[in-house]
Short mmCIF file of C-alpha atoms in Angstrom, two decimals:
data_model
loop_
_atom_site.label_atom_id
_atom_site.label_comp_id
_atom_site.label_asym_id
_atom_site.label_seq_id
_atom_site.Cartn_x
_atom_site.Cartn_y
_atom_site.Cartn_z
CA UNK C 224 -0.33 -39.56 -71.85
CA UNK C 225 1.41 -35.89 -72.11
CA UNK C 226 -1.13 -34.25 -70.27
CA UNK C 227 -1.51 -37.42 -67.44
CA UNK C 228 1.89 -36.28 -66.46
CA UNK C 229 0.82 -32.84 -66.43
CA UNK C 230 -2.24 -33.58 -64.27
CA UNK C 231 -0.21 -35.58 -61.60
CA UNK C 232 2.63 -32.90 -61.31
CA UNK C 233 -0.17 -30.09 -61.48
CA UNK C 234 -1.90 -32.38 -58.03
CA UNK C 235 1.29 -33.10 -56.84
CA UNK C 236 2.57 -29.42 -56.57
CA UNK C 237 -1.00 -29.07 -54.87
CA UNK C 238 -0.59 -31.55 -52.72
CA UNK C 239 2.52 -29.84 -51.28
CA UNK C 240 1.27 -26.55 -51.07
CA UNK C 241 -1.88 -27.61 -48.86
CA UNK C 242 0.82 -29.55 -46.43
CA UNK C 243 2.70 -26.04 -46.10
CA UNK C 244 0.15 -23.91 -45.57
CA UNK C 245 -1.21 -26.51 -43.30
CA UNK C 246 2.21 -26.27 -41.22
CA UNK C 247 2.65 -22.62 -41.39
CA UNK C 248 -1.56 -21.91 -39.83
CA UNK C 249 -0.52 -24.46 -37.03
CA UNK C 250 -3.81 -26.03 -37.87
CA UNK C 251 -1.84 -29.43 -37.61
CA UNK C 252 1.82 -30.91 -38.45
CA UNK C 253 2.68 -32.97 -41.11
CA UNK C 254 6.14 -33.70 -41.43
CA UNK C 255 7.43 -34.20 -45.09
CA UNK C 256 11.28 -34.47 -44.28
CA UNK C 257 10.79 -38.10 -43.04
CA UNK C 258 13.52 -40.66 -42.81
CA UNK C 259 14.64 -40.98 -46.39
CA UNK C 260 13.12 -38.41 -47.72
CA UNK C 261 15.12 -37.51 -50.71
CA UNK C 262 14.47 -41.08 -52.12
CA UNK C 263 11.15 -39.19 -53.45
CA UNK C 264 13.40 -37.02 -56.46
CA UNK C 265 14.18 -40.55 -58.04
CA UNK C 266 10.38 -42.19 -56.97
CA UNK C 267 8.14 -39.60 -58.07
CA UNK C 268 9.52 -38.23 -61.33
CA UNK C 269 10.28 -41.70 -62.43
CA UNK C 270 6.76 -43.07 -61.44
CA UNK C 271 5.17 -39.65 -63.22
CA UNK C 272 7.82 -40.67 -66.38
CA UNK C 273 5.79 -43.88 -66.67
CA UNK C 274 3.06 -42.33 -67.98
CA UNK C 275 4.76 -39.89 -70.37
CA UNK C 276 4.45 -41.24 -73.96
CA UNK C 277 8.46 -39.63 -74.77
CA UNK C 278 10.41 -41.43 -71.92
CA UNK C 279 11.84 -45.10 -71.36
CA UNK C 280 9.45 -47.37 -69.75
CA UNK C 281 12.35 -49.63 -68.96
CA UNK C 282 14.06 -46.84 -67.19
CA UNK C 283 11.50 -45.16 -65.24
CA UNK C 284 10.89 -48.97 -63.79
CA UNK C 285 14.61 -49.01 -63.20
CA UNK C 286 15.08 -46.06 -61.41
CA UNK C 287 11.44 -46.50 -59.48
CA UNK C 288 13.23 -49.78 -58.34
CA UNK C 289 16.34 -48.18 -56.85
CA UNK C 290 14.18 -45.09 -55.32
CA UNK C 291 12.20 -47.74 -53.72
CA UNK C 292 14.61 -50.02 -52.35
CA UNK C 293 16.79 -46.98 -51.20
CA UNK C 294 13.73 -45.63 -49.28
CA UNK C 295 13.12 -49.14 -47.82
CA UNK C 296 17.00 -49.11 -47.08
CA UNK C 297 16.65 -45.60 -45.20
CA UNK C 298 13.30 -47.15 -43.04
CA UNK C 299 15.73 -50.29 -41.88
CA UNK C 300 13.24 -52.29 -43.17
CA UNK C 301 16.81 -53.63 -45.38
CA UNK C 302 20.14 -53.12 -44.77
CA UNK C 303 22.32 -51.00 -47.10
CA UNK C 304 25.01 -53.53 -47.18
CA UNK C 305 22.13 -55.62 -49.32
CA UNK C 306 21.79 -53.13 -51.77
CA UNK C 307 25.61 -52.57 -52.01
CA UNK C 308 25.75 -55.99 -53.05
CA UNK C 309 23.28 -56.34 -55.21
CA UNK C 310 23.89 -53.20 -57.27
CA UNK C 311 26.41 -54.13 -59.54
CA UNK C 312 23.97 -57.72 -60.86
CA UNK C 313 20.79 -55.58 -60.86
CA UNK C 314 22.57 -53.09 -63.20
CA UNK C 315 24.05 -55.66 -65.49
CA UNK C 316 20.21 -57.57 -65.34
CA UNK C 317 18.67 -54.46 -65.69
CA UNK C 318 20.96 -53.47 -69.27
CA UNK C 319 20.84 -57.18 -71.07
CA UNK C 320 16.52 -57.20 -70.30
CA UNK C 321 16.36 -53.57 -72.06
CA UNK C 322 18.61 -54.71 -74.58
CA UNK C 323 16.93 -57.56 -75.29
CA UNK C 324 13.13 -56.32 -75.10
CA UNK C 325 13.33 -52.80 -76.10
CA UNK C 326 12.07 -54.16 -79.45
CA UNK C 327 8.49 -54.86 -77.99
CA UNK C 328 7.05 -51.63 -77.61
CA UNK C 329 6.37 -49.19 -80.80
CA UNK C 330 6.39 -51.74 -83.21
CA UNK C 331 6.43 -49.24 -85.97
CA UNK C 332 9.39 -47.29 -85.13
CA UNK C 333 10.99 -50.72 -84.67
CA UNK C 334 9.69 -52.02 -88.09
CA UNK C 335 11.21 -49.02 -90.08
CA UNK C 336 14.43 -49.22 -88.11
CA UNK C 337 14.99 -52.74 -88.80
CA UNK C 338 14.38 -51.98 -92.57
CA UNK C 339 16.61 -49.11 -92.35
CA UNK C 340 19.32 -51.35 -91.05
CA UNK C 341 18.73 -54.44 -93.54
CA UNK C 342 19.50 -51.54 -96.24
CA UNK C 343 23.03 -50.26 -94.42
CA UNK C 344 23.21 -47.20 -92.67
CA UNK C 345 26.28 -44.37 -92.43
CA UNK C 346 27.62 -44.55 -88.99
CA UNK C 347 28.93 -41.49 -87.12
CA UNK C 348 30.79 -41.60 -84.21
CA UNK C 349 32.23 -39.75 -81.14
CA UNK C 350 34.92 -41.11 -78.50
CA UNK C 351 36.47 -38.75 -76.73
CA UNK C 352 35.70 -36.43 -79.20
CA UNK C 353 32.86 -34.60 -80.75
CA UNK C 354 31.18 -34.74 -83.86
CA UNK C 355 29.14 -31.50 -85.48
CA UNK C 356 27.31 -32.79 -88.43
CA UNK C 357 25.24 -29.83 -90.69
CA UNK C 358 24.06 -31.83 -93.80
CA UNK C 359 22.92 -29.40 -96.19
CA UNK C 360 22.07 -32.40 -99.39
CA UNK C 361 19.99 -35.48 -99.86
CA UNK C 362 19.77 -37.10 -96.48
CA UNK C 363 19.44 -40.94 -96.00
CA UNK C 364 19.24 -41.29 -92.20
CA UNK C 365 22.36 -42.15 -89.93
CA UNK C 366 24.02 -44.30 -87.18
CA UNK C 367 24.94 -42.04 -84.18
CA UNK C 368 27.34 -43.49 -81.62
CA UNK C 369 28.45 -41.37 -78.02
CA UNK C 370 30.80 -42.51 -76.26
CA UNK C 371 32.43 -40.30 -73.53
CA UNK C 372 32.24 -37.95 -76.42
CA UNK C 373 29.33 -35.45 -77.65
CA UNK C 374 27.50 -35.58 -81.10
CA UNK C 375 25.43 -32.45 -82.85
CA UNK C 376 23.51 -33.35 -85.88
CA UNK C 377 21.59 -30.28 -87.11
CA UNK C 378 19.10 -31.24 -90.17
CA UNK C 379 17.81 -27.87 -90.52
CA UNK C 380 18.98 -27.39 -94.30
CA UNK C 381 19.16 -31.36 -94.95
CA UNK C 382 16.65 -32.70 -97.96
CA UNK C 383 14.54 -35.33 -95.98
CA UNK C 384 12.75 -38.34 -97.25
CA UNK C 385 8.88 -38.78 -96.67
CA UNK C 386 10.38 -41.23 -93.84
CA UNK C 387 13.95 -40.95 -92.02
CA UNK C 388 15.63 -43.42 -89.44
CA UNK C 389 17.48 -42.54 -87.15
CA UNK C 390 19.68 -44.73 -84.64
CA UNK C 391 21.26 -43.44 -81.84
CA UNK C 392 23.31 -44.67 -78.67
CA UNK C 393 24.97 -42.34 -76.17
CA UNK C 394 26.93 -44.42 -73.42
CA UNK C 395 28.78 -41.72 -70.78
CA UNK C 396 28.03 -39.18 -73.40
CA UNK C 397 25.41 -36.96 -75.01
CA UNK C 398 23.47 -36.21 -78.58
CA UNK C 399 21.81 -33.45 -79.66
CA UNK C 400 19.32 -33.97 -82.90
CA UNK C 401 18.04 -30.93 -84.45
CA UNK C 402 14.95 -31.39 -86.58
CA UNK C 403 13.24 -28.88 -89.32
CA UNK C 404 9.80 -27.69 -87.76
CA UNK C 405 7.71 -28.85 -90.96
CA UNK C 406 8.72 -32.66 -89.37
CA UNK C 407 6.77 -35.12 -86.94
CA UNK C 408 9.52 -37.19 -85.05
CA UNK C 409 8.60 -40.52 -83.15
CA UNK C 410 11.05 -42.15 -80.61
CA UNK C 411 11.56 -45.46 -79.24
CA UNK C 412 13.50 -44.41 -76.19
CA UNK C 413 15.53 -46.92 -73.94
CA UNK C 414 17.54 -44.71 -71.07
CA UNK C 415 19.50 -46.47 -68.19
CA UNK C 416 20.61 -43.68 -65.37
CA UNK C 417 20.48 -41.39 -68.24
CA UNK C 418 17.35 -39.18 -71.15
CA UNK C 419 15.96 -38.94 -74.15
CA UNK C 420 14.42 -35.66 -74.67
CA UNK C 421 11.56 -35.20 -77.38
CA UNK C 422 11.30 -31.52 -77.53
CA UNK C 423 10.34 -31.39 -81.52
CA UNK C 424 7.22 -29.12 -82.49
CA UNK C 425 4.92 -32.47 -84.13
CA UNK C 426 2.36 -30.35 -85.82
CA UNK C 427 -0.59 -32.29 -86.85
CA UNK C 428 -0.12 -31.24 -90.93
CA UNK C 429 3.80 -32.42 -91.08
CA UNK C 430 4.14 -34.44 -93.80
CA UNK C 431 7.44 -36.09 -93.05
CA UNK C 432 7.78 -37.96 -90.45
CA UNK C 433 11.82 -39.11 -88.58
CA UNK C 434 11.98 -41.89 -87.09
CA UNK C 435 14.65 -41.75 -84.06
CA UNK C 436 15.40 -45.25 -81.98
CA UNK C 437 17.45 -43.81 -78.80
CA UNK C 438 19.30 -45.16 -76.63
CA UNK C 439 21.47 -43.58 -73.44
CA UNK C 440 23.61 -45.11 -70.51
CA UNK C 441 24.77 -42.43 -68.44
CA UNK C 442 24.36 -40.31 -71.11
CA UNK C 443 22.01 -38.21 -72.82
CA UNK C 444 19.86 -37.67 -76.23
CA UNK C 445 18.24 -34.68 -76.76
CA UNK C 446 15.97 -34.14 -80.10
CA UNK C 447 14.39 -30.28 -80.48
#
């Protein structure tokens, strides 16, 4: 699914730089600053997000939603007052159906976490704050809250389990999770008008594995 992404920004980039040289030889015009235009930063890289195995579904289809009805909005095919309206209840939808069906894709991050949680986890949390976190002993996974605030949890020294959980939630705020090399993480993202960022190495011979649930509202998680 990685390199699906690849391939469409590799024909996508392509695609551009045909159009250009097209223009500048005068063989023909094509003109790429249409009306509404710059609806095409939120369509594309959310359409090209669908197929990327380390990004929401949920929002990808969000934000491919809003791209597309502002580009419909910017053609007068419907009426920005409509989509001021609307906003506010297609937000609110959009949250409590993430919420409530997140849980249906990677069932076996979701089956760890849920163990993880039966069993009680440590909670650590940032408002209007922020939280650096270097454990350096025995490490039993963690709760990570954001909220308007920043969290850093390096696990560089930390003595991991075969299998870690992670949960995470950064609303108007950010995470940062920083994983030993010799580890093979595995997210279940959810992101509303915000990211989750797998940049971890995932060698094939890792023998521990983290398991990281993520979620972000206006906000960000990054794991490297």
């Amino acid at each position: 699914m990685k390199n699906t992404s690849k391939v469409l920004w590799g024909l996508l980039l392509i695609g551009l730089g045909i159009i250009i040289g097209i223009n500048s030889l005068g063989i023909a015009h094509i003109d790429i600053f249409f009306e509404g235009w710059w609806t095409l930063f939120i369509i594309i890289p959310c359409f090209i997000g669908l197929f990327n195995d380390g990004e929401s579904k949920v929002g990808n289809i969000i934000g491919l939603c809003i791209g597309c009805a502002l580009l419909l909005a910017c053609r007068d095919i419907i009426s920005f007052d409509i989509l001021a309206k609307l906003f506010v209840p297609f937000l609110l939808i959009a949250i409590g159906l993430s919420l409530i069906f997140r849980n249906c894709w990677k069932k076996v991050i979701t089956e760890k976490i849920n163990i993880s949680k039966k069993n009680g986890m440590e909670t650590i949390a940032a408002t209007f704050s922020e939280q650096k976190v270097e454990p350096d002993d025995k490490f039993e996974g963690v709760n990570l809250d954001a909220v308007f605030g920043s969290i850093v949890l390096d696990l560089t020294s930390a003595k991991l389990k075969e299998e870690t959980v992670i949960t995470s939630s950064a609303i108007f705020g950010g995470i940062t999770i920083i994983v030993p090399k010799d580890v093979t993480v595995k997210v279940k993202p959810t992101s509303i008008f915000g990211g989750v960022t797998n940049r971890a190495s995932n060698q094939k011979d890792n023998k521990k594995t983290i398991y990281i649930e993520a979620f972000s509202l206006f906000g960000g998680v990054d794991i490297k």
